[in-house]
Coordinates of C-alpha atoms and ligand atoms in Angstrom, one line a residue:
M1 CA 18.0 20.5 30.6
I2 CA 20.5 17.7 31.3
E3 CA 23.8 19.5 31.1
P4 CA 27.1 18.1 29.8
G5 CA 28.9 16.2 32.6
K6 CA 25.7 14.4 33.6
T7 CA 25.2 10.6 32.9
I8 CA 23.0 9.2 30.2
G9 CA 21.7 5.7 30.8
I10 CA 21.3 3.5 27.6
L11 CA 19.2 0.3 27.6
G12 CA 20.8 -2.0 25.1
G13 CA 24.4 -2.6 24.3
G14 CA 24.7 -3.1 20.5
Q15 CA 26.2 -0.9 17.8
L16 CA 23.4 1.7 18.0
G17 CA 24.3 2.2 21.7
R18 CA 27.9 2.3 20.8
M19 CA 27.4 5.2 18.3
L20 CA 25.1 7.0 20.8
A21 CA 27.7 6.6 23.5
L22 CA 30.4 8.0 21.2
A23 CA 28.2 11.0 20.3
A24 CA 27.4 11.6 24.0
A25 CA 31.0 11.4 25.0
S26 CA 32.0 14.0 22.4
M27 CA 29.4 16.3 23.9
G28 CA 30.8 15.8 27.4
Y29 CA 28.4 13.3 28.9
R30 CA 29.1 10.0 30.7
V31 CA 27.2 6.9 29.5
H32 CA 26.0 4.0 31.6
V33 CA 24.9 1.0 29.5
L34 CA 22.5 -1.7 30.8
A35 CA 22.2 -4.9 28.8
P36 CA 22.2 -8.7 29.4
E37 CA 24.8 -9.9 26.8
D38 CA 28.4 -10.8 27.6
E39 CA 29.8 -8.9 24.7
L40 CA 28.6 -5.3 24.5
P41 CA 29.8 -3.1 21.6
A42 CA 28.3 -0.1 23.5
G43 CA 29.9 -1.2 26.8
D44 CA 33.4 -0.9 25.3
V45 CA 32.9 2.8 25.0
A46 CA 30.8 3.5 28.1
A47 CA 31.9 4.9 31.5
A48 CA 29.9 2.2 33.3
V49 CA 28.2 -1.1 32.4
T50 CA 25.5 -3.0 34.2
R51 CA 25.0 -6.6 32.9
A52 CA 21.3 -7.4 33.7
G53 CA 18.1 -8.4 32.0
Y54 CA 15.7 -5.6 31.1
G55 CA 13.1 -7.1 33.4
D56 CA 15.4 -7.2 36.5
L57 CA 13.7 -4.5 38.5
A58 CA 16.3 -4.4 41.3
A59 CA 19.0 -3.8 38.7
L60 CA 16.9 -1.2 37.0
D61 CA 16.4 0.6 40.4
R62 CA 20.2 0.7 41.0
F63 CA 20.7 1.8 37.4
A64 CA 18.1 4.6 37.7
A65 CA 19.9 5.9 40.8
T66 CA 23.2 6.5 38.9
V67 CA 21.8 8.2 35.7
D68 CA 20.2 11.6 34.9
V69 CA 18.1 10.4 31.9
V70 CA 17.5 7.0 30.3
T71 CA 17.1 6.2 26.6
F72 CA 17.2 3.0 24.6
E73 CA 18.8 1.7 21.5
F74 CA 16.5 -1.3 21.1
E75 CA 12.7 -1.4 21.2
N76 CA 12.0 -4.9 22.4
I77 CA 11.9 -4.1 26.1
D78 CA 8.9 -4.8 28.2
T79 CA 7.1 -1.5 28.6
A80 CA 6.3 -2.4 32.2
A81 CA 10.1 -2.1 32.9
I82 CA 10.2 1.3 31.1
R83 CA 7.2 2.6 33.1
H84 CA 8.9 1.3 36.3
L85 CA 12.0 3.3 35.4
A86 CA 10.0 6.4 34.4
R87 CA 8.7 6.7 37.9
Q88 CA 12.3 7.3 39.1
V89 CA 14.1 9.1 36.3
R90 CA 13.3 10.8 33.0
V91 CA 13.0 8.3 30.1
H92 CA 13.0 9.4 26.5
P93 CA 11.5 8.3 24.2
G94 CA 8.5 7.4 26.4
A95 CA 6.8 4.0 26.9
D96 CA 4.0 5.1 24.5
S97 CA 6.5 5.2 21.6
L98 CA 7.9 1.8 22.5
E99 CA 4.5 0.2 23.0
V100 CA 3.3 1.2 19.5
A101 CA 6.5 0.4 17.7
Q102 CA 7.1 -3.0 19.2
D103 CA 3.9 -4.5 17.9
R104 CA 3.4 -4.6 14.1
L105 CA -0.3 -4.7 14.4
A106 CA -0.4 -1.7 16.9
E107 CA 1.9 0.4 14.7
K108 CA 0.0 -0.2 11.5
R109 CA -3.3 0.7 13.2
F110 CA -1.7 3.8 14.8
V111 CA -0.3 5.0 11.5
E112 CA -3.5 4.3 9.6
A113 CA -5.5 6.4 12.1
L114 CA -3.2 9.3 11.2
G115 CA -3.8 8.9 7.5
G116 CA -0.9 6.6 6.6
R117 CA -1.3 3.6 4.2
P118 CA 0.3 0.3 5.1
A119 CA 0.1 -2.8 2.9
D120 CA -3.3 -4.6 3.3
Y121 CA -2.9 -6.7 6.5
R122 CA -4.8 -9.0 8.9
A123 CA -4.1 -10.2 12.4
V124 CA -3.3 -13.9 12.5
D125 CA -3.5 -15.7 15.8
S126 CA -4.2 -19.2 14.6
R127 CA -3.7 -21.5 11.6
A128 CA -7.5 -21.0 10.8
D129 CA -7.0 -17.2 10.9
L130 CA -4.3 -17.6 8.3
D131 CA -6.6 -19.3 5.8
V132 CA -9.2 -16.5 6.2
A133 CA -6.4 -13.8 5.9
I134 CA -5.1 -15.4 2.7
A135 CA -8.6 -15.6 1.2
E136 CA -9.2 -11.9 2.0
I137 CA -5.8 -10.5 1.1
G138 CA -4.6 -12.8 -1.7
L139 CA -1.2 -14.0 -2.5
P140 CA 1.7 -13.4 -2.6
A141 CA 1.9 -12.2 1.0
V142 CA 4.2 -12.3 4.0
L143 CA 3.5 -13.6 7.5
K144 CA 5.4 -11.8 10.2
T145 CA 5.4 -12.2 14.0
R146 CA 3.8 -9.2 15.6
R147 CA 6.7 -8.8 18.1
M148 CA 10.5 -9.2 18.2
G149 CA 11.1 -9.5 14.5
Y150 CA 13.9 -7.6 12.9
D151 CA 16.2 -7.8 9.8
G152 CA 13.7 -10.2 8.1
K153 CA 13.7 -12.6 11.1
G154 CA 10.3 -14.0 12.1
Q155 CA 9.0 -13.6 8.6
A156 CA 7.8 -16.2 6.0
R157 CA 6.7 -15.5 2.5
I158 CA 3.6 -17.2 1.2
L159 CA 3.6 -17.5 -2.6
A160 CA 1.0 -20.3 -3.0
P161 CA -1.6 -21.8 -0.6
G162 CA 0.7 -24.8 -0.1
D163 CA 3.2 -22.5 1.7
A164 CA 0.8 -21.7 4.5
D165 CA 1.6 -24.6 6.8
A166 CA 5.3 -24.0 6.8
A167 CA 4.7 -20.2 7.3
W168 CA 2.5 -20.8 10.3
A169 CA 5.0 -23.3 11.8
A170 CA 7.7 -20.6 11.4
M171 CA 5.8 -18.3 13.7
R172 CA 6.1 -20.9 16.5
G173 CA 2.7 -20.1 17.9
Q174 CA 3.3 -16.4 18.3
P175 CA 0.7 -13.9 17.3
A176 CA 1.4 -12.8 13.7
I177 CA 0.2 -10.5 11.0
L178 CA -0.3 -11.3 7.3
E179 CA 0.7 -8.5 4.9
A180 CA 0.1 -8.3 1.2
W181 CA 3.3 -8.3 -0.8
V182 CA 3.9 -4.8 -2.0
T183 CA 5.1 -4.1 -5.5
F184 CA 7.5 -1.1 -5.0
S185 CA 10.1 0.7 -7.1
H186 CA 12.2 1.7 -4.1
E187 CA 12.4 1.5 -0.3
F188 CA 13.2 4.7 1.7
S189 CA 13.0 5.9 5.3
V190 CA 12.1 9.2 7.0
V191 CA 14.4 9.8 10.0
L192 CA 13.6 12.7 12.2
A193 CA 14.6 14.0 15.6
R194 CA 12.0 15.6 17.9
G195 CA 13.1 17.8 20.8
A196 CA 11.5 18.0 24.3
D197 CA 9.9 21.3 23.2
G198 CA 8.3 19.7 20.1
E199 CA 10.8 21.0 17.6
V200 CA 11.3 18.6 14.7
V201 CA 14.3 18.3 12.3
V202 CA 14.4 15.8 9.4
W203 CA 17.3 14.4 7.5
D204 CA 17.2 14.0 3.7
V205 CA 15.4 10.7 3.0
P206 CA 17.8 7.9 2.1
H207 CA 17.1 5.3 -0.6
N208 CA 17.5 1.9 1.2
S209 CA 18.4 -1.3 -0.6
H210 CA 17.8 -4.6 1.3
V211 CA 19.3 -8.0 0.5
A212 CA 17.5 -11.0 2.0
G213 CA 15.5 -8.7 4.3
I214 CA 18.7 -6.9 5.7
L215 CA 19.7 -3.4 4.9
D216 CA 22.6 -3.3 2.5
T217 CA 23.0 0.3 1.4
S218 CA 21.5 3.7 2.1
T219 CA 22.1 6.5 -0.4
V220 CA 21.4 10.2 -0.4
P221 CA 20.2 12.0 -2.4
A222 CA 17.5 9.4 -3.2
P223 CA 16.3 9.0 -6.8
P224 CA 13.5 11.2 -8.1
E225 CA 10.8 8.6 -7.6
V226 CA 11.6 8.7 -3.9
I227 CA 12.1 12.5 -3.7
A228 CA 8.6 12.9 -5.1
Q229 CA 7.1 10.8 -2.3
A230 CA 9.2 12.2 0.5
P231 CA 7.0 15.2 1.5
A232 CA 3.9 13.0 2.1
A233 CA 6.0 10.4 4.0
T234 CA 7.7 13.2 6.1
A235 CA 4.4 14.8 6.9
L236 CA 3.1 11.4 8.2
A237 CA 6.3 10.9 10.3
R238 CA 5.8 14.3 11.9
L239 CA 2.2 13.5 12.8
V240 CA 3.3 10.2 14.3
A241 CA 6.1 11.9 16.3
D242 CA 3.7 14.6 17.6
A243 CA 0.9 12.1 18.4
L244 CA 3.3 10.0 20.5
D245 CA 4.9 13.1 22.1
H246 CA 8.1 11.4 21.0
V247 CA 11.4 12.8 22.2
G248 CA 14.5 11.6 20.3
V249 CA 15.0 10.1 16.9
L250 CA 12.1 8.3 15.2
T251 CA 12.3 6.3 12.0
L252 CA 9.5 5.3 9.6
E253 CA 10.3 3.0 6.7
F254 CA 8.3 3.2 3.4
F255 CA 7.9 1.5 0.1
A256 CA 7.7 3.9 -2.9
T257 CA 4.8 2.5 -5.0
A258 CA 2.8 3.7 -8.0
E259 CA 0.0 4.7 -5.5
G260 CA 2.4 6.8 -3.4
P261 CA 4.3 5.9 -0.2
R262 CA 3.2 2.8 1.7
F263 CA 4.2 2.6 5.3
N264 CA 6.2 -0.5 6.3
E265 CA 7.3 -0.1 9.9
M266 CA 8.7 2.3 12.5
A267 CA 11.5 2.3 15.0
P268 CA 11.4 4.6 18.0
R269 CA 15.1 5.1 17.9
V270 CA 18.2 5.8 15.8
H271 CA 18.3 3.6 12.7
N272 CA 20.7 1.8 10.4
S273 CA 19.4 3.8 7.4
A274 CA 20.7 7.0 8.9
H275 CA 24.3 5.9 9.8
W276 CA 25.4 8.0 6.9
T277 CA 24.5 11.1 8.9
I278 CA 27.7 10.7 11.0
E279 CA 29.8 12.2 8.2
G280 CA 27.1 13.2 5.7
A281 CA 25.1 15.7 7.8
R282 CA 26.1 18.6 10.1
A283 CA 24.5 16.9 13.1
S284 CA 24.2 13.1 13.0
Q285 CA 21.2 11.1 14.2
F286 CA 23.2 10.1 17.2
E287 CA 24.1 13.6 18.2
N288 CA 20.6 14.9 17.7
H289 CA 19.2 11.9 19.7
I290 CA 21.5 12.8 22.6
R291 CA 20.6 16.5 22.3
A292 CA 16.8 15.7 22.3
V293 CA 16.9 13.4 25.3
C294 CA 19.0 15.9 27.2
G295 CA 16.6 18.8 26.3
L296 CA 19.2 20.7 24.3
P297 CA 18.5 22.5 21.0
L298 CA 18.7 20.2 17.9
G299 CA 21.6 20.5 15.4
S300 CA 21.3 21.1 11.7
T301 CA 20.5 18.1 9.4
E302 CA 22.0 19.9 6.4
L303 CA 24.1 17.7 4.1
T304 CA 27.9 18.0 4.2
A305 CA 28.4 16.5 0.7
W306 CA 26.7 16.3 -2.7
S307 CA 26.1 12.6 -2.2
V308 CA 26.5 10.0 0.5
T309 CA 26.5 6.2 0.4
M310 CA 26.5 3.9 3.4
K311 CA 27.1 0.2 3.1
N312 CA 26.7 -2.3 5.9
L313 CA 29.5 -4.8 6.5
L314 CA 27.7 -8.0 7.2
G315 CA 29.3 -11.2 8.3
D316 CA 32.6 -11.9 6.5
D317 CA 32.5 -8.4 4.8
V318 CA 34.3 -7.2 8.0
H319 CA 37.5 -8.9 6.8
D320 CA 37.7 -6.2 4.0
W321 CA 38.6 -3.6 6.6
A322 CA 42.2 -3.2 5.4
T323 CA 41.1 -2.6 1.8
L324 CA 38.5 -0.2 2.9
L325 CA 41.0 1.8 5.0
A326 CA 43.2 2.1 1.9
D327 CA 40.3 3.9 0.2
R328 CA 40.9 7.5 1.2
R329 CA 37.2 8.4 0.6
A330 CA 35.8 5.7 2.9
H331 CA 34.9 6.3 6.5
L332 CA 35.1 2.9 8.2
H333 CA 33.1 2.0 11.4
L334 CA 33.7 -1.3 13.1
Y335 CA 31.5 -2.4 16.0
G336 CA 34.0 -4.5 17.9
K337 CA 32.0 -7.7 17.7
S338 CA 34.3 -10.8 18.1
E339 CA 32.0 -13.4 16.6
V340 CA 31.4 -13.2 12.8
K341 CA 28.1 -14.8 11.8
P342 CA 26.4 -14.6 8.3
G343 CA 24.2 -11.5 8.1
R344 CA 25.5 -10.1 11.4
K345 CA 26.1 -6.4 11.4
M346 CA 29.8 -6.1 12.0
G347 CA 30.4 -2.5 10.9
H348 CA 29.6 0.0 8.1
V349 CA 31.4 2.2 5.6
T350 CA 30.4 5.6 4.4
W351 CA 31.5 7.4 1.3
L352 CA 31.0 11.2 0.8
Ligands
AMP401 P1 10.7 -5.6 7.7 O1 11.5 -6.2 8.8 O2 9.2 -5.8 7.9 O3 11.1 -4.2 7.4 O4 11.1 -6.5 6.4 C1 12.4 -6.5 5.9 C2 12.4 -6.3 4.4 O5 11.6 -7.3 3.7 C3 11.7 -5.0 3.9 O6 12.6 -3.9 4.0 C4 11.4 -5.3 2.5 O7 12.6 -5.3 1.6 C5 10.9 -6.7 2.6 N1 9.4 -6.7 2.9 C6 8.9 -6.8 4.1 N2 7.5 -6.8 4.0 C7 7.2 -6.6 2.7 C8 6.0 -6.5 2.0 N3 4.8 -6.6 2.6 N4 6.1 -6.4 0.6 C9 7.3 -6.3 0.0 N5 8.5 -6.4 0.6 C10 8.5 -6.6 2.0

């Protein structure tokens, strides 16, 4: 058990790290953030900051010497660096979780082997592969880079064969995956926390609405169509967590379809679709992640309200902060980012 007063290392310095650091601080831990960017939303609320690249082994060695456990808020870190760190200090979740979740092909195969059903897909490593994949899967479809994609980045829709050249060009030569376009009624996610002893707690499944590939709102309770599919999706998420011996929060995203839940993707970390848990559940995803990586018992995921809605503040939405503060039911969270860019996650607001 890593007791309060010890230091938690967080790889990554964005808003997820910021909210993890706040939860850690309220439980009496110190946080040391390592990330390469100049502006670090997590660094602003941490006891210590190291500005270094995730592949800088000398910096990682110095970092490891100052922390009692390492976690991450971001999955696109070379697993060789994670394994290097893990030889010196406890790292949760482990490199296996990261390795599967950072590659869309690996995660689909992994989930399928456990009985999950992703959209029909094919690996695409060349322009010729793309033609074969289109012939086999049909259109419409979506081409995605296997690695480093998020919030709809690294994705190109293919509606007609004539779109294939542009879609392949958008991958910039990176290995990709073609996915059949799924007809769904809703999107939802399963967010769970798994402790070092294998105990698993699951929050209520939120209904997630995306706009232009970016999460817009998460709402609990989800509509009946989602509630009906939640048990099967949750059972799959538990199998995935156990199979990876995952410690910490794990998120699986799904499409609710006429044939049941279709797996979309997973994240081996706290997730935007569970920000509502800060006020909407007894223990938030951030608190339970800290509890899990420190080997503490997990907190209750019970709801604190009849219904909860979380809305992201993207780009210029952040300028509405004064209006939102005037709404006495709104809980406003701003991430302290100075540069406003279209689609950039600047904050979120939660209504109970
Ligand atoms: P992703 O980054 O893969 O989660 O994609 C972002 C969003 O794009 C998803 O949440 C969906 O709204 C949409 N999307 C991605 N892939 C598909 C698909 N195969 N079929 C339908 N919608 C998709």
